Every structure is written in structure tokens, then in C-alpha cells.
mmCIF file of C-alpha atoms and ligand atoms in Angstrom:
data_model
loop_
_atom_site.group_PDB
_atom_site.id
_atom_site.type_symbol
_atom_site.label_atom_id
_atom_site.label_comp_id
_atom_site.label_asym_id
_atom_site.label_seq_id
_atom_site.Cartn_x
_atom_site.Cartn_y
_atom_site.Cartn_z
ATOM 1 C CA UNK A 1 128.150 239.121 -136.010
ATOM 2 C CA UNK A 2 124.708 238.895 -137.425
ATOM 3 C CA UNK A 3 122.219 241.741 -136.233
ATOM 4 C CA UNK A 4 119.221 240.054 -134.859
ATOM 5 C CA UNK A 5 115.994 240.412 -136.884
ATOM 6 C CA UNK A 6 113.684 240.796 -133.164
ATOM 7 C CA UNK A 7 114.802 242.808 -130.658
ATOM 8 C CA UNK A 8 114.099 241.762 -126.879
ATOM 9 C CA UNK A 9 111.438 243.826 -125.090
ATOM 10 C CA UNK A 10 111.738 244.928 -121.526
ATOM 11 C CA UNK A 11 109.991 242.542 -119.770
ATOM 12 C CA UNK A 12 107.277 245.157 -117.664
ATOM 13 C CA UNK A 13 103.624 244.179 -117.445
ATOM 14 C CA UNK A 14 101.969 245.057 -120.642
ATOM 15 C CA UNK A 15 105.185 242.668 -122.434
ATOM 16 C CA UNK A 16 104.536 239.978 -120.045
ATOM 17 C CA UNK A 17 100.550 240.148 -120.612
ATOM 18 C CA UNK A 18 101.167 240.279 -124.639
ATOM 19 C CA UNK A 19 103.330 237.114 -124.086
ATOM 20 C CA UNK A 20 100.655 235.387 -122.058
ATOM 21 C CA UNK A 21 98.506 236.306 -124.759
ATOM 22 C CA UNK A 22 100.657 235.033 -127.534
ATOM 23 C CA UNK A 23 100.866 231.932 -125.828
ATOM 24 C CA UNK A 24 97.758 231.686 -125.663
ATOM 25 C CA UNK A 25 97.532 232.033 -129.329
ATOM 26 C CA UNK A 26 100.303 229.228 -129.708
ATOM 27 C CA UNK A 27 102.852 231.236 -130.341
ATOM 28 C CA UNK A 28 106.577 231.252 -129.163
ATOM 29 C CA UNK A 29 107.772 233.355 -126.402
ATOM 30 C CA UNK A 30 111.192 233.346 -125.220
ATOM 31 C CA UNK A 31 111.395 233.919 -121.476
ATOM 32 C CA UNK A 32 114.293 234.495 -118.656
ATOM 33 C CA UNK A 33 114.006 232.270 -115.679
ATOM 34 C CA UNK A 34 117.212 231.694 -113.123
ATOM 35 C CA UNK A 35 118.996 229.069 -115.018
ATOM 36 C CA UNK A 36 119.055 229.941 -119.119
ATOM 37 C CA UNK A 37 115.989 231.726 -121.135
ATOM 38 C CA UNK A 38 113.657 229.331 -122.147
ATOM 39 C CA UNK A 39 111.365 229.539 -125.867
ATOM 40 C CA UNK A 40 108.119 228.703 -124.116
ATOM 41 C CA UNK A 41 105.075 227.676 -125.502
ATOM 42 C CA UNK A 42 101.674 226.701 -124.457
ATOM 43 C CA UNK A 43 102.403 222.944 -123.472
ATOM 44 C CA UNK A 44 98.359 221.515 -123.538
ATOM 45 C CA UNK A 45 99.093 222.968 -127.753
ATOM 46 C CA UNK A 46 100.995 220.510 -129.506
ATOM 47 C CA UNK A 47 101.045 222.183 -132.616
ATOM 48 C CA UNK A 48 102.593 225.635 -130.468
ATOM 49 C CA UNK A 49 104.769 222.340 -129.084
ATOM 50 C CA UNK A 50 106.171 221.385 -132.520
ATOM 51 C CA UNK A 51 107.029 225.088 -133.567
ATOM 52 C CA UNK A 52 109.560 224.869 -130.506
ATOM 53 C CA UNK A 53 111.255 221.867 -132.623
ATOM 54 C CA UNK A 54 111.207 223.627 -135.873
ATOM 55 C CA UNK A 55 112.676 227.356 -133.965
ATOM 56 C CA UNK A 56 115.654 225.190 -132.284
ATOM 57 C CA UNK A 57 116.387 222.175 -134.992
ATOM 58 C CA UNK A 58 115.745 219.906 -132.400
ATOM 59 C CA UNK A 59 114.551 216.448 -132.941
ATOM 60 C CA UNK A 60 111.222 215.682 -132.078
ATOM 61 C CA UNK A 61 112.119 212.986 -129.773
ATOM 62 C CA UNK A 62 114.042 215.181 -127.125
ATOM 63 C CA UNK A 63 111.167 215.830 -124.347
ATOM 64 C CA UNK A 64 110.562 219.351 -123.271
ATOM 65 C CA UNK A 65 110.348 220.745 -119.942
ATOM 66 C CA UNK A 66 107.040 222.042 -118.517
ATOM 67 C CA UNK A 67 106.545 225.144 -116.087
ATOM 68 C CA UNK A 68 104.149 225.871 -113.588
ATOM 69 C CA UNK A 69 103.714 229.034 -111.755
ATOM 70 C CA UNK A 70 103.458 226.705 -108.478
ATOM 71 C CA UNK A 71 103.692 223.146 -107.071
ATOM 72 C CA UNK A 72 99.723 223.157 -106.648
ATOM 73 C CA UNK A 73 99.322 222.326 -110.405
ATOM 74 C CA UNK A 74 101.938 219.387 -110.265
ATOM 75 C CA UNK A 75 98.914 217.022 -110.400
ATOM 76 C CA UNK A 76 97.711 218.229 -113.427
ATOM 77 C CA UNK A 77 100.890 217.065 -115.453
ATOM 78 C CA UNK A 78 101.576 213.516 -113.046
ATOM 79 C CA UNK A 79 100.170 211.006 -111.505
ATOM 80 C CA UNK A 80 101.869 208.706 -109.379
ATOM 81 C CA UNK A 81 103.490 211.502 -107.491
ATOM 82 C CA UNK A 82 105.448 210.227 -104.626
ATOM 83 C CA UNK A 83 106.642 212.071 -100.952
ATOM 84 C CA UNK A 84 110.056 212.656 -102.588
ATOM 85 C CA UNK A 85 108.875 214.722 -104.987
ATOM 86 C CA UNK A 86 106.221 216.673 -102.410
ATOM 87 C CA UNK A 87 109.446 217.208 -100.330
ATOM 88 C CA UNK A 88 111.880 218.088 -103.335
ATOM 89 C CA UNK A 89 109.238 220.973 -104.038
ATOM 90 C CA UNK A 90 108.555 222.208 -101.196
ATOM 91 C CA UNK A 91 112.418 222.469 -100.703
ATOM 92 C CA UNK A 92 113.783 223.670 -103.830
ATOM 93 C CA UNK A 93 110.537 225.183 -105.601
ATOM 94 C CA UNK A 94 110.927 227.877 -107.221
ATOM 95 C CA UNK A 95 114.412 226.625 -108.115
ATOM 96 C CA UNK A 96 116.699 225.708 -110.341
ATOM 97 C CA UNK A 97 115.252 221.920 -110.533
ATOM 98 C CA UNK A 98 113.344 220.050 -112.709
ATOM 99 C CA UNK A 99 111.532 216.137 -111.374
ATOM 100 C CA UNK A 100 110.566 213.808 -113.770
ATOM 101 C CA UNK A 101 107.224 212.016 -112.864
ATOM 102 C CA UNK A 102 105.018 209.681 -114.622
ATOM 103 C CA UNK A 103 102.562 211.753 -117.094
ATOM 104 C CA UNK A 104 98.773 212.168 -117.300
ATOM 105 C CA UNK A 105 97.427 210.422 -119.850
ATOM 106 C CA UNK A 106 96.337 213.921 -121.182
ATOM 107 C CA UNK A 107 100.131 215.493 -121.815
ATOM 108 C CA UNK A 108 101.316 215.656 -125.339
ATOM 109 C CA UNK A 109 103.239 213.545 -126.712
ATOM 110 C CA UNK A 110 104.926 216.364 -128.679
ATOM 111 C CA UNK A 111 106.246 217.146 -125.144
ATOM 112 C CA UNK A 112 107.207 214.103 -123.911
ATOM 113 C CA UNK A 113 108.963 213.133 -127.166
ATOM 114 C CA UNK A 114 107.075 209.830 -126.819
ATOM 115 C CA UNK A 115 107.951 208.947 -123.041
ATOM 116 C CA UNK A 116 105.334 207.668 -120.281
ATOM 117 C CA UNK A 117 107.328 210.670 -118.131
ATOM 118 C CA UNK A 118 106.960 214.245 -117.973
ATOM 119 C CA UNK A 119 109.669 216.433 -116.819
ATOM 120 C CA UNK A 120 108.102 219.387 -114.312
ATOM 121 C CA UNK A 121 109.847 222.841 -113.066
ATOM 122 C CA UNK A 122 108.807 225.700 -111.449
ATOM 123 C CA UNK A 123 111.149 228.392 -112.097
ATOM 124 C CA UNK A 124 112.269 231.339 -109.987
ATOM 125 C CA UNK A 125 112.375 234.328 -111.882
ATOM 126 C CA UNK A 126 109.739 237.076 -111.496
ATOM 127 C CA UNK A 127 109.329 237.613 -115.177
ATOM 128 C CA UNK A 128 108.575 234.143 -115.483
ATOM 129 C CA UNK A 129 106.410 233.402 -112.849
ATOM 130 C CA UNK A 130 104.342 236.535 -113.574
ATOM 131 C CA UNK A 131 104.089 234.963 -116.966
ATOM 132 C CA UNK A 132 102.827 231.882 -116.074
ATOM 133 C CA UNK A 133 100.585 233.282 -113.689
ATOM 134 C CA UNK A 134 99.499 235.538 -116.298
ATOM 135 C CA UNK A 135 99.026 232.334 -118.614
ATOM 136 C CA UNK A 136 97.720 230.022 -116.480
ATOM 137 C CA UNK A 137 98.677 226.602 -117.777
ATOM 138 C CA UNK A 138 101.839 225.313 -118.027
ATOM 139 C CA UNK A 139 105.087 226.609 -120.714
ATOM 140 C CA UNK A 140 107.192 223.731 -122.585
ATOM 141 C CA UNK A 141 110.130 225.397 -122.207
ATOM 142 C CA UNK A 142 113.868 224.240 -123.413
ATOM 143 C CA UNK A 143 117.209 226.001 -123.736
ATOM 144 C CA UNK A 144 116.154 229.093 -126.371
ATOM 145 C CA UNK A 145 118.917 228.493 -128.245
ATOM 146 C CA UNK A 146 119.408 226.108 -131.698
ATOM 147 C CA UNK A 147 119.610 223.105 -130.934
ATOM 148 C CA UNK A 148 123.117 221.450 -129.878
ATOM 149 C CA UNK A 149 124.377 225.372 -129.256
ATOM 150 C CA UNK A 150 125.585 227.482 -125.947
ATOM 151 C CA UNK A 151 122.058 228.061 -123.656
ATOM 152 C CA UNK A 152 121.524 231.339 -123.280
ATOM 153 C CA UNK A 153 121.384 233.718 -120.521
ATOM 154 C CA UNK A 154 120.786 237.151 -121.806
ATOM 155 C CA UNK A 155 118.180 238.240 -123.761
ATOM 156 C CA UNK A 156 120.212 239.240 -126.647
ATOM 157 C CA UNK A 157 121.749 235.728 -126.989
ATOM 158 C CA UNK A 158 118.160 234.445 -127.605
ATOM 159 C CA UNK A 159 117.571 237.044 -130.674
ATOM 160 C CA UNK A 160 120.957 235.933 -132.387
ATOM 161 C CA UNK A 161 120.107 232.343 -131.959
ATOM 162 C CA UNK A 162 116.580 232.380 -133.315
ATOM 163 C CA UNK A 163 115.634 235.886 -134.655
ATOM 164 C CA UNK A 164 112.019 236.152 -135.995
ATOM 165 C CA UNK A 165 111.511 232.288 -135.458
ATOM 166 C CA UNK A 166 110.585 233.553 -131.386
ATOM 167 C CA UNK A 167 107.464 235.902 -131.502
ATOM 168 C CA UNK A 168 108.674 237.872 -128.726
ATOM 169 C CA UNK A 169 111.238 237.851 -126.478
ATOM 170 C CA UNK A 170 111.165 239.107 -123.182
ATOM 171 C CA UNK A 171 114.111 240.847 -121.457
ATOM 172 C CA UNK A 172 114.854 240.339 -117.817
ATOM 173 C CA UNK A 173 117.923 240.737 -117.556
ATOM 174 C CA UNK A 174 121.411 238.213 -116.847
ATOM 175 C CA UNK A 175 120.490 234.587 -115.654
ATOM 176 C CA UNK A 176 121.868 234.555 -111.795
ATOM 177 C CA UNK A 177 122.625 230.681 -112.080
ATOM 178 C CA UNK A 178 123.842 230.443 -115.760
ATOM 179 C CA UNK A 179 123.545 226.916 -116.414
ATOM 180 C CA UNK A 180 120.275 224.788 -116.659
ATOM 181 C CA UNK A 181 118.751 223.107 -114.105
ATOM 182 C CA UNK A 182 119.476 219.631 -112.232
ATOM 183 C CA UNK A 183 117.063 217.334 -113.190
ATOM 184 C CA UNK A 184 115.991 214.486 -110.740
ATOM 185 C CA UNK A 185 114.178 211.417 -112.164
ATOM 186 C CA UNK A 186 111.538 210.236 -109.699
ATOM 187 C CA UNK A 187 109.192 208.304 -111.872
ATOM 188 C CA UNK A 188 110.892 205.142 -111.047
ATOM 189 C CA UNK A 189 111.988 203.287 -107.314
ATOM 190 C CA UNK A 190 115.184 204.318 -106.712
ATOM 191 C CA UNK A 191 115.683 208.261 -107.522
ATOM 192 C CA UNK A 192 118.296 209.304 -109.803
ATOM 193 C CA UNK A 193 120.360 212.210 -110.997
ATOM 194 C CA UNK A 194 119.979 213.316 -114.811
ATOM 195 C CA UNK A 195 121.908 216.202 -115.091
ATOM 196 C CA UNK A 196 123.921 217.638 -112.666
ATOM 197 C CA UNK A 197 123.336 221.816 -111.481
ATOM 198 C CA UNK A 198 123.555 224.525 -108.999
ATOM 199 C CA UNK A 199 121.711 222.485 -106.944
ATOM 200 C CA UNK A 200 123.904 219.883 -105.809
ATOM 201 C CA UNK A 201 123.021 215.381 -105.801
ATOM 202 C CA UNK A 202 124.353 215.645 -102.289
ATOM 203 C CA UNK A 203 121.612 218.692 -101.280
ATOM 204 C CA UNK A 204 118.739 216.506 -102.734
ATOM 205 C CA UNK A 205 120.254 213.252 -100.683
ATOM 206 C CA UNK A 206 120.086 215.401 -97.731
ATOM 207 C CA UNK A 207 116.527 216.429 -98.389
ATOM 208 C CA UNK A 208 115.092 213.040 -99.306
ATOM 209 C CA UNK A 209 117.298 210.595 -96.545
ATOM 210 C CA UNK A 210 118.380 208.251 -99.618
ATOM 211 C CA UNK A 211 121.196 207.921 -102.094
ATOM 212 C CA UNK A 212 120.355 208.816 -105.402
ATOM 213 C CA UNK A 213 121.860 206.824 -108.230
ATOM 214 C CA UNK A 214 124.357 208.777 -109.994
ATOM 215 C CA UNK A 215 125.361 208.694 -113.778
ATOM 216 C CA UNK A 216 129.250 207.301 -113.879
ATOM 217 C CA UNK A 217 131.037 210.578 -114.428
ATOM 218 C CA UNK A 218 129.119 212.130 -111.445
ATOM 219 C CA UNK A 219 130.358 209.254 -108.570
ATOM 220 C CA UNK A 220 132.905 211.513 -106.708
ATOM 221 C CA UNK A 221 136.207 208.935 -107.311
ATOM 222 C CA UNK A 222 135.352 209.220 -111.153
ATOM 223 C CA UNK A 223 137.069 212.191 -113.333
ATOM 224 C CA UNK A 224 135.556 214.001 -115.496
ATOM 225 C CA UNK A 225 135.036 212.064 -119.209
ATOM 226 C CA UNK A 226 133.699 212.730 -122.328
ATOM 227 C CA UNK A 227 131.904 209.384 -123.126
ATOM 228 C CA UNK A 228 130.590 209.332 -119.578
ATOM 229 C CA UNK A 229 126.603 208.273 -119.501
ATOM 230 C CA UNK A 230 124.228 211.184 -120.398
ATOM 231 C CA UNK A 231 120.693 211.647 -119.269
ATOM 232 C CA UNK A 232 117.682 210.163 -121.604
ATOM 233 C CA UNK A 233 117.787 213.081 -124.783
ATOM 234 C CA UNK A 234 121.362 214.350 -124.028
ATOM 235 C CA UNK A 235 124.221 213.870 -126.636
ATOM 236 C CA UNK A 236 127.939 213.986 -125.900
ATOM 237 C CA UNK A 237 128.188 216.882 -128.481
ATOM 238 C CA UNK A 238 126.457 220.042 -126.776
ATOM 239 C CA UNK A 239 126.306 223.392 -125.356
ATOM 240 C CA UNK A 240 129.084 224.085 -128.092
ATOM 241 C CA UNK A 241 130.589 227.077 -129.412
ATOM 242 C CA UNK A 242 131.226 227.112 -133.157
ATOM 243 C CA UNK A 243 135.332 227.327 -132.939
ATOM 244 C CA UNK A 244 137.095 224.371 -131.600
ATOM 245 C CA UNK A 245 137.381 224.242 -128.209
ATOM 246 C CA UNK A 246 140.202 222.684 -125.754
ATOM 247 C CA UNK A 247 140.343 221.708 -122.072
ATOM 248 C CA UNK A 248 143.577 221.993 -120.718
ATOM 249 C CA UNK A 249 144.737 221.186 -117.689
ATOM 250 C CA UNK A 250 147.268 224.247 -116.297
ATOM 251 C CA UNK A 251 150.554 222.205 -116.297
ATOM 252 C CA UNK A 252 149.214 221.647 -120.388
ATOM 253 C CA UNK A 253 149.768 225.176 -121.331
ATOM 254 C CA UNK A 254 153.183 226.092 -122.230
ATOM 255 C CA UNK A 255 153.348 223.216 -124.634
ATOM 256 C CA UNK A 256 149.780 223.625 -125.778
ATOM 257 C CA UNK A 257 150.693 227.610 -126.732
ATOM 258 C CA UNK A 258 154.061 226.574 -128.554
ATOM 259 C CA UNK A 259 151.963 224.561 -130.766
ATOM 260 C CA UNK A 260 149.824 226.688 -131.404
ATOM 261 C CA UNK A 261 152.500 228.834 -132.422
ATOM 262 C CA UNK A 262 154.224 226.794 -134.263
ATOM 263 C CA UNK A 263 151.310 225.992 -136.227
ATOM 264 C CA UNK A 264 150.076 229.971 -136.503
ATOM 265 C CA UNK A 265 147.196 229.689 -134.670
ATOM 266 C CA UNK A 266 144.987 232.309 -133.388
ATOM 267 C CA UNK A 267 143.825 231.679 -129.862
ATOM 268 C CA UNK A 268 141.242 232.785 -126.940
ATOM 269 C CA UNK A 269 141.566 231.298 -123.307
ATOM 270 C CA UNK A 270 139.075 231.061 -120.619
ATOM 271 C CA UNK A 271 140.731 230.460 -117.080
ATOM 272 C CA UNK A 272 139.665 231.352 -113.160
ATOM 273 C CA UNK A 273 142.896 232.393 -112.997
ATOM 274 C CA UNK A 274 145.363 234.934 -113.461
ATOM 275 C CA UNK A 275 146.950 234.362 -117.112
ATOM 276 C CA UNK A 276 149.392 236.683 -119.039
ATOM 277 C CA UNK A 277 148.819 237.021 -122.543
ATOM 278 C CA UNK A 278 151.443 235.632 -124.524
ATOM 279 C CA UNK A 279 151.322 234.565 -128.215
ATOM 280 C CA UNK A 280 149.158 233.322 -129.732
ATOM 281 C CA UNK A 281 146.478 234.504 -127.078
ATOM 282 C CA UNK A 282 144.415 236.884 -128.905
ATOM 283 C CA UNK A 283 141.994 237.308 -125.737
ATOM 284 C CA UNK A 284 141.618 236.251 -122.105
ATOM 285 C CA UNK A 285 138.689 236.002 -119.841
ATOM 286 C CA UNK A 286 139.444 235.534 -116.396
ATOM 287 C CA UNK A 287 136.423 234.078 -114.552
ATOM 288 C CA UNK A 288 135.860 233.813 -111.036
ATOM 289 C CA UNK A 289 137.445 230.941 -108.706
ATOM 290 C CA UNK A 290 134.065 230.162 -107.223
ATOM 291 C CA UNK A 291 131.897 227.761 -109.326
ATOM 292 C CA UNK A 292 128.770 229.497 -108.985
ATOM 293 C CA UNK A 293 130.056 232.812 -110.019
ATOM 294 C CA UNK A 294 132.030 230.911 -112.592
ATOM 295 C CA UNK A 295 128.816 229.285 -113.901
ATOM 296 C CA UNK A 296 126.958 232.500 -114.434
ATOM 297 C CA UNK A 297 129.017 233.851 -116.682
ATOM 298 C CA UNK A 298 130.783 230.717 -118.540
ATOM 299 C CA UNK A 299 128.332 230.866 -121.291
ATOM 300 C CA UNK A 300 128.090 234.502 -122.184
ATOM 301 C CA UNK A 301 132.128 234.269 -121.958
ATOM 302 C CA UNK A 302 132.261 231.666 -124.669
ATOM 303 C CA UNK A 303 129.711 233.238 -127.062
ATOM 304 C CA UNK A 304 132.288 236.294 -126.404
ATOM 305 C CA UNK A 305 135.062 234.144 -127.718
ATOM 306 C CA UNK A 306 133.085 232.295 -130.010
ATOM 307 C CA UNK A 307 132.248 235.535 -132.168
ATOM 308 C CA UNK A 308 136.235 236.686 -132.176
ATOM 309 C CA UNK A 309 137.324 234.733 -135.133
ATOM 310 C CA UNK A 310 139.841 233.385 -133.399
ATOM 311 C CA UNK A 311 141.094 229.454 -134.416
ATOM 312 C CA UNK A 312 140.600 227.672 -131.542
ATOM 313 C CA UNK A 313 139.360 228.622 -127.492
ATOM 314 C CA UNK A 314 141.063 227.163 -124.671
ATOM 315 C CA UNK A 315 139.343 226.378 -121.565
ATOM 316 C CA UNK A 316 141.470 225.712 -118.363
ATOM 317 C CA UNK A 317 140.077 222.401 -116.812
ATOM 318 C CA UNK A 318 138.649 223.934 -113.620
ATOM 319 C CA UNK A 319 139.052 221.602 -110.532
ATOM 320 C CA UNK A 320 137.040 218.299 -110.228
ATOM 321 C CA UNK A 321 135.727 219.139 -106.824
ATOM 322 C CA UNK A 322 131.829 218.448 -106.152
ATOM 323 C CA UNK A 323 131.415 222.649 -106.031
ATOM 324 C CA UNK A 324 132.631 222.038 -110.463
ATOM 325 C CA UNK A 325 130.035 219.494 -111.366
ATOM 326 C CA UNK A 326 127.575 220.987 -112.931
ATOM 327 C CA UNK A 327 130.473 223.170 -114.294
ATOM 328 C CA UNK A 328 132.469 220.371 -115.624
ATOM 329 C CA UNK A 329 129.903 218.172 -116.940
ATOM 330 C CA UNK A 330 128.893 221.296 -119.379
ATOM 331 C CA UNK A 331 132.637 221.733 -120.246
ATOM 332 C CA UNK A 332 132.855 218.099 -121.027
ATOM 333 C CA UNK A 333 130.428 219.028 -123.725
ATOM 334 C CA UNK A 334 131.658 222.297 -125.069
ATOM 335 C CA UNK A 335 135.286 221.133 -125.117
ATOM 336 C CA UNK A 336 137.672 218.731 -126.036
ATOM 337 C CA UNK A 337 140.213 217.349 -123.716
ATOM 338 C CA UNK A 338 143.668 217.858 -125.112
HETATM 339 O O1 TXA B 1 117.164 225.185 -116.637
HETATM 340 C C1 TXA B 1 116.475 224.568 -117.419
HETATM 341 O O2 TXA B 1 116.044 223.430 -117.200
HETATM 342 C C2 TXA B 1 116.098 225.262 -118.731
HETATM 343 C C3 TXA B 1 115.134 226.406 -118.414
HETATM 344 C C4 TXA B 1 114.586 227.071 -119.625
HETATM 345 O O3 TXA B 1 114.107 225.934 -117.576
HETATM 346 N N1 TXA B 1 115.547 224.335 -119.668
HETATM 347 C C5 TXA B 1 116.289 223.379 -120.263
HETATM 348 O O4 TXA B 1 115.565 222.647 -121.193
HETATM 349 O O5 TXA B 1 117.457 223.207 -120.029
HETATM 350 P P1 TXA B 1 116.292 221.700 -122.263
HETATM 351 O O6 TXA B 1 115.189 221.208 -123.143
HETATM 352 O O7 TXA B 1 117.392 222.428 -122.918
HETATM 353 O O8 TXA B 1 116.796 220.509 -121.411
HETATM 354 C C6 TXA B 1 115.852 219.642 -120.830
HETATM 355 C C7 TXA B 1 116.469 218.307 -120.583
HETATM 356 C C8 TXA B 1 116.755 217.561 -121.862
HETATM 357 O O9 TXA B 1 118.068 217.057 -121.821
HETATM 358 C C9 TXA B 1 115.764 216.423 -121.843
HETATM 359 O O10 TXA B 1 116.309 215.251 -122.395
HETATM 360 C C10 TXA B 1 115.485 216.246 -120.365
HETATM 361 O O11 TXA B 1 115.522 217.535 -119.848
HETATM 362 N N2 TXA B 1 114.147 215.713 -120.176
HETATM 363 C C11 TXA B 1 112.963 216.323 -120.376
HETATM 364 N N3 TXA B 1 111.939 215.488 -120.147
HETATM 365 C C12 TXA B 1 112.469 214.321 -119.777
HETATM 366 C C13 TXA B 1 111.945 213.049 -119.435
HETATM 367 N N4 TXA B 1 110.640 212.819 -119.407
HETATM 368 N N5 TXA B 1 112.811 212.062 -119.119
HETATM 369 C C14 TXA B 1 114.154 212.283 -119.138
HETATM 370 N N6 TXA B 1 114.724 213.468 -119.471
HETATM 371 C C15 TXA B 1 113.897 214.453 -119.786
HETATM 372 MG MG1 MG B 2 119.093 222.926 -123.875
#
């Protein structure tokens, strides 16, 4: 492993004010919130905006998310805004969820990548509401990892994905949710689902009275795929670990692990279940057998198996149950099906 060239501060009140601070100077700060840690930056600075790009490898067209410290500043960032997203806030804010709305005029288009829309969250997470209410405005924020790479949800993951390119990184401990946030589009008629997270499409249909349109792989008769639709700036290649990864589905294994064997292969296995090592398992991790408790820790588990030098990590297809999407539809990232 590489040692990390900044170390993460604890996040107590003089860090979080020298963050605002650096923000304020357009400078990165990397930041926990509920879901992943976010590299934040001041989101009315485009060129603070574009050192987010350069930090992650990220194209310049993939929009950013902005946070507020509360729904009161929503109109600051859209216009447009309709009763769903009034009631979506006022439901699930702070929360894991992020509504896209149609911009002001006056957002960047370094953090739009372009788009007439503007994707809003506020987070909860008290080291990242006291920042932005220590900042003020509002903190483009994406996954603070490199671009195309596992989020991450400790602070230490941040400092050996980006080192010295963050300016400080603030410690606050494990993510609780573990995977990023669902993201609603509102900014047209009908609303729709983007990406699937702990909050569930069939919580925000209860909440708004209305269907919302759902990408392929989310309609609940469809498996799990890996060419299923992705939302606007998402590739099919993401969240990965380095090694090759597998999906396998439990009946799978024995034949999976004899070729493996056969072809002297070194492996690690990620299950919710009890599994006996056997060769060529080098490592387990058993995860829980409840998705959110699974989700917390899936990506910390395969940045564990991802720095073992193993050959390949196998990942034990959890169910395809509504509880598994937000789950699944990051597996169908990281992994390959076998
Ligand atoms: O949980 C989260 O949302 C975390 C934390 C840090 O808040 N952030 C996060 O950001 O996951 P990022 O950049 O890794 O993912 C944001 C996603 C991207 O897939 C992007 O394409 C989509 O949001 N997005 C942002 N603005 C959009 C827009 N105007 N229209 C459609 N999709 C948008
Ligand atoms: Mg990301």
C-alpha cells in the first residue's frame, strides 16, 4: 500500500473553520457526510470547481453535486422549483438524496458540466453541515475518490485516493449509509429515478402520490444487468476495485473455485453468508444479511480485498429483492457476472 502524503484531521471546530476558510480561498476540502466523503469546493468558484476535475481525473462534463446547509437556500441554485421537490425536502432533508432542478442562470457551468440542471443535496452529517454553515454558500461535492474508483467512506480512503491533491481532509469518522445518494430528477414533468440508494423509489412514490419513471434494471420484474440504462454522467465501468472482480451466484461456486484452482489462482470472496475457506480462497469477508448494514461496509470491504494482491475477488450475487437495489446496481458496476 502507498502511505498517504496528507493525513486526515479530526474534524473538531477549529478543522472545520480552517476548511470553511480554505474554501473560501478555493481550495479543496474533503468532507464526510452520511453517504461517501465528498472533495468539496466552493461551487459559485469555478476555477476551485475545475481543481475538483483535475484531483479526481474526471471529465469535465460529469456535473457535480451542490450542498446546502438547508432547504432555505434551494432557490438560490433553481428556479422552477416545483411542490415535489418542497415535499421531497421537507421529507428526506438532511438525507441521503440529491433532486435535480432547473439551474439559475448564475450556476457554473463547471458544475453543471454544461446542463440547464443542477443537482441539489443537503447532507446529514454534523461535520458537514457545520461546514457549510460555517461556509455559507454552497460545496460542489462528488465521490472523493479518482475518478471511476470505489467512493469512499473513511477518511483514510480519501488520503490514499488523492493525497496532497485535497488541501485538507476532515475526519468524521465511518459513513453510516456507505453508498451515495439516490438521486431524483425533477426538472422535467414526470419525476424520475437516477440512481438508486438507501432511500428507496418506492419511499419517494409514497411521499409524492405518483409513479416515478424508473431506469430498466430498476422495474422490479427486471434482474439485475450490466448494460442496463445509467443516469446522465454514469458509465457502466465504476465504483471498481483494481483486481478483477466476479459476481457469482451461490449455486456458481464450487465450479467457479475448481477453476480457479485449476488455473492457480489466488482468490478473495465477499459473501453475507457463512463460507468456509477452501482453496484458492486467500480471504473471506462475511458481510451482514441486511442490505443496509451490508451497504455500509461493502466498500471499505473491497478496498480491503483490493489491496491483498490477490488475482481475482469474488462477490456472491446478493438477492435481487427491492431492500438490494441500491446494493446491486453498485455491484453491477464493480463486478462482472460470471
Ligand atoms: O452521496 C452522494 O451523492 C455523494 C456525497 C459526497 O454527497 N456524492 C456523489 O457525487 O456521489 P458524484 O459526483 O460521485 O455523483 C453524482 C452523480 C453523478 O453520476 C452525476 O452524473 C449526477 O450525480 N448528476 C449531477 N448533476 C446532475 C444533473 N444535473 N443531471 C443528471 N445527473 C446529475
Ligand atoms: Mg462518485
Amino acid at each position: 500500500m502507498k502511505l498517504p502524503t496528507r493525513l486526515p484531521v479530526l474534524a473538531d471546530s477549529a478543522a472545520i473553520e480552517q476548511a470553511a476558510l480554505l474554501l473560501r480561498e478555493g481550495r479543496l476540502v474533503a468532507f464526510p457526510t452520511e453517504t461517501v466523503y465528498g472533495l468539496g469546493a466552493d461551487a459559485r468558484n469555478p476555477a476551485a470547481v475545475q481543481r475538483i476535475f483535475a484531483a479526481k481525473g474526471r471529465p469535465a462534463d460529469h456535473p457535480l453535486i451542490v450542498h446546502l446547509s438547508n432547504v432555505a437556500h434551494l432557490d438560490e441554485w433553481a428556479i422552477n422549483i416545483p411542490d415535489n421537490a418542497i415535499k421531497l425536502a421537507a421529507h428526506f432533508w438532511p438525507g441521503p438524496l440529491a433532486i435535480i432542478l432547473n439551474k439559475q442562470p448564475t450556476v457554473p457551468v463547471e458544475v453543471t458540466g454544461g446542463q440547464e440542471t443542477v443537482a441539489l443535496r443537503v447532507p446529514n452529517h454534523p461535520v458537514a453541515l457545520q461546514l457549510l454553515q460555517a461556509f455559507g454558500g454552497g460545496v460542489a461535492a462528488p465521490s472523493a475518490n479518482r475518478f471511476c474508483r470505489i467512493s469512499p467512506t473513511q477518511a483514510l480512503h480519501v488520503a490514499e485516493e488523492l493525497g496532497d491533491t485535497v488541501d485538507l481532509i476532515l475526519d468524521g469518522g465511518a459513513c453510516t449509509v456507505g453508498v451515495e445518494s439516490t438521486i431524483v430528477d425533477l426538472s422535467t414533468e414526470r419525476p424520475r429515478l437516477l440512481r438508486p440508494g438507501h432511500i428507496s423509489y418506492l419511499q419517494i412514490e409514497a411521499v409524492l402520490n405518483t409513479a416515478l419513471l424508473l431506469p430498466p434494471s430498476l422495474k422490479p420484474t427486471h434482474t439485475a444487468s450490466a448494460s442496463a440504462l445509467r443516469a446522465p454522467g454514469m458509465m457502466a465501468v465504476h465504483y471498481a476495485p483494481s483486481t478483477l472482480a466476479l459476481r457469482y451466484r451461490a449455486e456458481q461456486l464450487p465450479v467457479l473455485l475448481r477453476e480457479l484452482t485449476a488455473s492457480h489462482k489466488k482468490a478473495g470472496l465477499l459473501t453475507y453468508r457463512e463460507v468456509i475457506p477452501e482453496n484458492p480462497i486467500a480471504q473471506v469477508i462475511q458481510l451482514s444479511n441486511h442490505a443496509d448494514a451490508y451497504a455500509q461496509a461493502l466498500y471499505a470491504s473491497l478496498r480491503q480485498l483490493d489491496q491483498l494482491q490477490l488475482d481475482i475477488i469474488l462477490v456472491e450475487q446478493p438477492p435481487e429483492s427491492e431492500a438490494w437495489r441500491a446494493v446491486n446496481d453498485r455491484l453491477s458496476k464493480a463486478t462482472r457476472a460470471y
